């Protein structure tokens, strides 16, 4: 194979491809953190009554944007793992299980509350104590995120 014609052609094609990619990258830059039209209020982490059990995070979320958002993940500073959960009644018994995502429609609201959607916080760091605070980051489908402070409350302190 004669490389005298191949190498210049390959270099020319690489520069065209790279030029095209650099322009596209500028137009589709990664979304900035907190670049999501969700407002969070009344966020609180309820510590477990028994040490070693998971805690639960409750909050209200309002979608102030013009598009729907599906919350697909929650991360809590000081918890080794967290999961989106939903509660439902089945055969007269309350049951809870993980959910893949929670929809917050454009202009709508969603409450994460006891007996409904909530975030379970597993293996809490001992430094998380009632009266303090931590942070939680919600990730929506598409990768945008919203980080906000969460008040830490003792078990049963649902004021």
Coordinates of C-alpha atoms in Angstrom, one line a residue:
X1 CA 0.0 0.0 0.0
X2 CA 1.3 3.4 -0.9
X3 CA 1.2 5.7 2.2
X4 CA 2.3 8.9 0.3
X5 CA -1.3 9.5 -0.8
X6 CA -3.0 7.9 2.3
X7 CA -1.4 10.0 5.0
X8 CA -2.3 13.4 3.6
X9 CA -5.9 12.2 2.9
X10 CA -6.2 10.8 6.4
X11 CA -4.9 14.1 8.0
X12 CA -7.3 16.1 5.9
X13 CA -10.3 14.0 6.9
X14 CA -9.3 14.1 10.6
X15 CA -9.2 17.9 10.5
X16 CA -12.7 18.0 8.9
X17 CA -14.1 15.6 11.5
X18 CA -12.5 17.5 14.4
X19 CA -13.7 20.8 13.1
X20 CA -17.2 19.5 12.8
X21 CA -17.0 18.0 16.3
X22 CA -15.7 21.2 17.9
X23 CA -18.6 23.3 16.5
X24 CA -21.2 20.7 17.7
X25 CA -19.7 20.6 21.2
X26 CA -20.0 24.3 21.6
X27 CA -23.7 24.2 20.7
X28 CA -24.5 21.2 23.0
X29 CA -22.4 22.1 26.1
X30 CA -23.1 20.0 29.1
X31 CA -25.9 21.4 31.3
X32 CA -24.8 23.4 34.3
X33 CA -25.6 22.0 37.8
X34 CA -28.9 23.3 39.1
X35 CA -30.0 24.2 35.6
X36 CA -33.4 22.7 36.2
X37 CA -36.7 24.5 36.8
X38 CA -37.5 22.8 40.1
X39 CA -38.1 24.6 43.4
X40 CA -37.7 22.6 46.6
X41 CA -39.3 23.5 49.9
X42 CA -39.8 21.9 53.3
X43 CA -36.9 19.4 52.9
X44 CA -36.2 17.3 55.9
X45 CA -34.4 14.0 56.7
X46 CA -36.1 12.0 59.4
X47 CA -33.6 10.0 61.3
X48 CA -34.5 6.4 62.1
X49 CA -35.9 5.5 65.5
X50 CA -33.4 2.6 65.6
X51 CA -29.8 3.3 64.8
X52 CA -28.6 1.4 61.7
X53 CA -32.0 1.5 60.0
X54 CA -32.6 3.8 57.0
X55 CA -33.9 7.4 57.4
X56 CA -36.4 9.0 55.0
X57 CA -36.3 12.4 53.2
X58 CA -39.5 14.3 52.6
X59 CA -39.9 17.5 50.6
X60 CA -42.2 19.4 48.2
X61 CA -41.1 20.1 44.6
X62 CA -42.6 22.6 42.2
X63 CA -41.9 22.6 38.5
X64 CA -41.7 26.3 37.5
X65 CA -40.7 25.4 33.9
X66 CA -42.5 24.7 30.7
X67 CA -41.4 21.0 30.4
X68 CA -42.0 17.9 32.4
X69 CA -39.2 16.6 34.6
X70 CA -38.8 13.0 35.8
X71 CA -36.7 12.7 38.9
X72 CA -34.7 9.5 38.5
X73 CA -32.1 9.7 41.3
X74 CA -31.4 11.2 44.7
X75 CA -28.0 11.5 46.3
X76 CA -27.7 12.5 50.0
X77 CA -24.4 13.8 51.5
X78 CA -23.7 11.4 54.5
X79 CA -25.7 8.4 53.2
X80 CA -23.9 5.5 51.5
X81 CA -27.0 4.9 49.3
X82 CA -30.3 6.4 48.7
X83 CA -33.4 5.3 46.7
X84 CA -36.6 6.8 45.4
X85 CA -39.5 4.9 47.0
X86 CA -43.3 4.9 46.8
X87 CA -45.9 3.7 49.3
X88 CA -49.2 2.1 48.4
X89 CA -51.9 0.1 50.0
X90 CA -52.4 -3.5 48.9
X91 CA -54.9 -5.9 50.4
X92 CA -55.3 -3.6 53.3
X93 CA -51.6 -3.4 54.0
X94 CA -49.3 -0.5 53.4
X95 CA -46.3 -1.5 51.3
X96 CA -43.2 0.4 50.1
X97 CA -40.9 -0.3 47.2
X98 CA -38.4 1.5 45.0
X99 CA -39.6 3.4 42.0
X100 CA -37.6 4.2 38.8
X101 CA -38.6 7.8 38.5
X102 CA -41.1 10.4 39.8
X103 CA -42.8 12.7 37.3
X104 CA -43.2 16.4 38.1
X105 CA -45.3 17.9 35.3
X106 CA -44.7 21.4 33.9
X107 CA -46.3 23.9 36.2
X108 CA -47.1 21.2 38.7
X109 CA -46.1 20.1 42.1
X110 CA -45.2 16.8 43.7
X111 CA -45.0 16.0 47.5
X112 CA -42.6 13.5 48.9
X113 CA -44.3 12.7 52.2
X114 CA -45.0 9.8 54.6
X115 CA -47.3 7.3 52.9
X116 CA -46.4 8.5 49.4
X117 CA -43.2 9.1 47.5
X118 CA -40.1 9.6 49.6
X119 CA -36.3 9.1 49.5
X120 CA -34.8 6.4 51.7
X121 CA -31.4 7.2 53.1
X122 CA -29.2 4.1 54.0
X123 CA -26.1 3.7 56.2
X124 CA -26.2 7.3 57.5
X125 CA -22.9 8.8 58.7
X126 CA -22.9 9.2 62.5
X127 CA -22.1 12.9 62.0
X128 CA -25.7 13.4 60.7
X129 CA -27.6 14.5 63.8
X130 CA -30.9 16.1 64.6
X131 CA -30.7 19.9 64.4
X132 CA -28.1 19.8 61.7
X133 CA -28.4 19.8 57.9
X134 CA -27.1 18.0 54.9
X135 CA -27.5 18.3 51.1
X136 CA -29.4 16.3 48.6
X137 CA -29.0 16.3 44.8
X138 CA -31.9 15.3 42.5
X139 CA -31.0 14.1 39.0
X140 CA -33.7 14.2 36.4
X141 CA -33.9 12.2 33.1
X142 CA -31.3 13.9 30.8
X143 CA -28.8 14.4 33.6
X144 CA -29.7 17.9 34.9
X145 CA -29.4 18.3 38.7
X146 CA -30.8 20.3 41.5
X147 CA -29.0 20.4 44.9
X148 CA -30.6 21.8 48.0
X149 CA -30.2 21.8 51.8
X150 CA -32.1 19.3 53.9
X151 CA -32.8 19.8 57.6
X152 CA -32.1 16.8 59.8
X153 CA -34.8 15.9 62.3
X154 CA -35.1 13.3 65.1
X155 CA -37.4 10.3 64.6
X156 CA -41.0 11.4 65.2
X157 CA -40.2 15.1 64.9
X158 CA -42.5 15.8 62.0
X159 CA -43.7 19.3 63.2

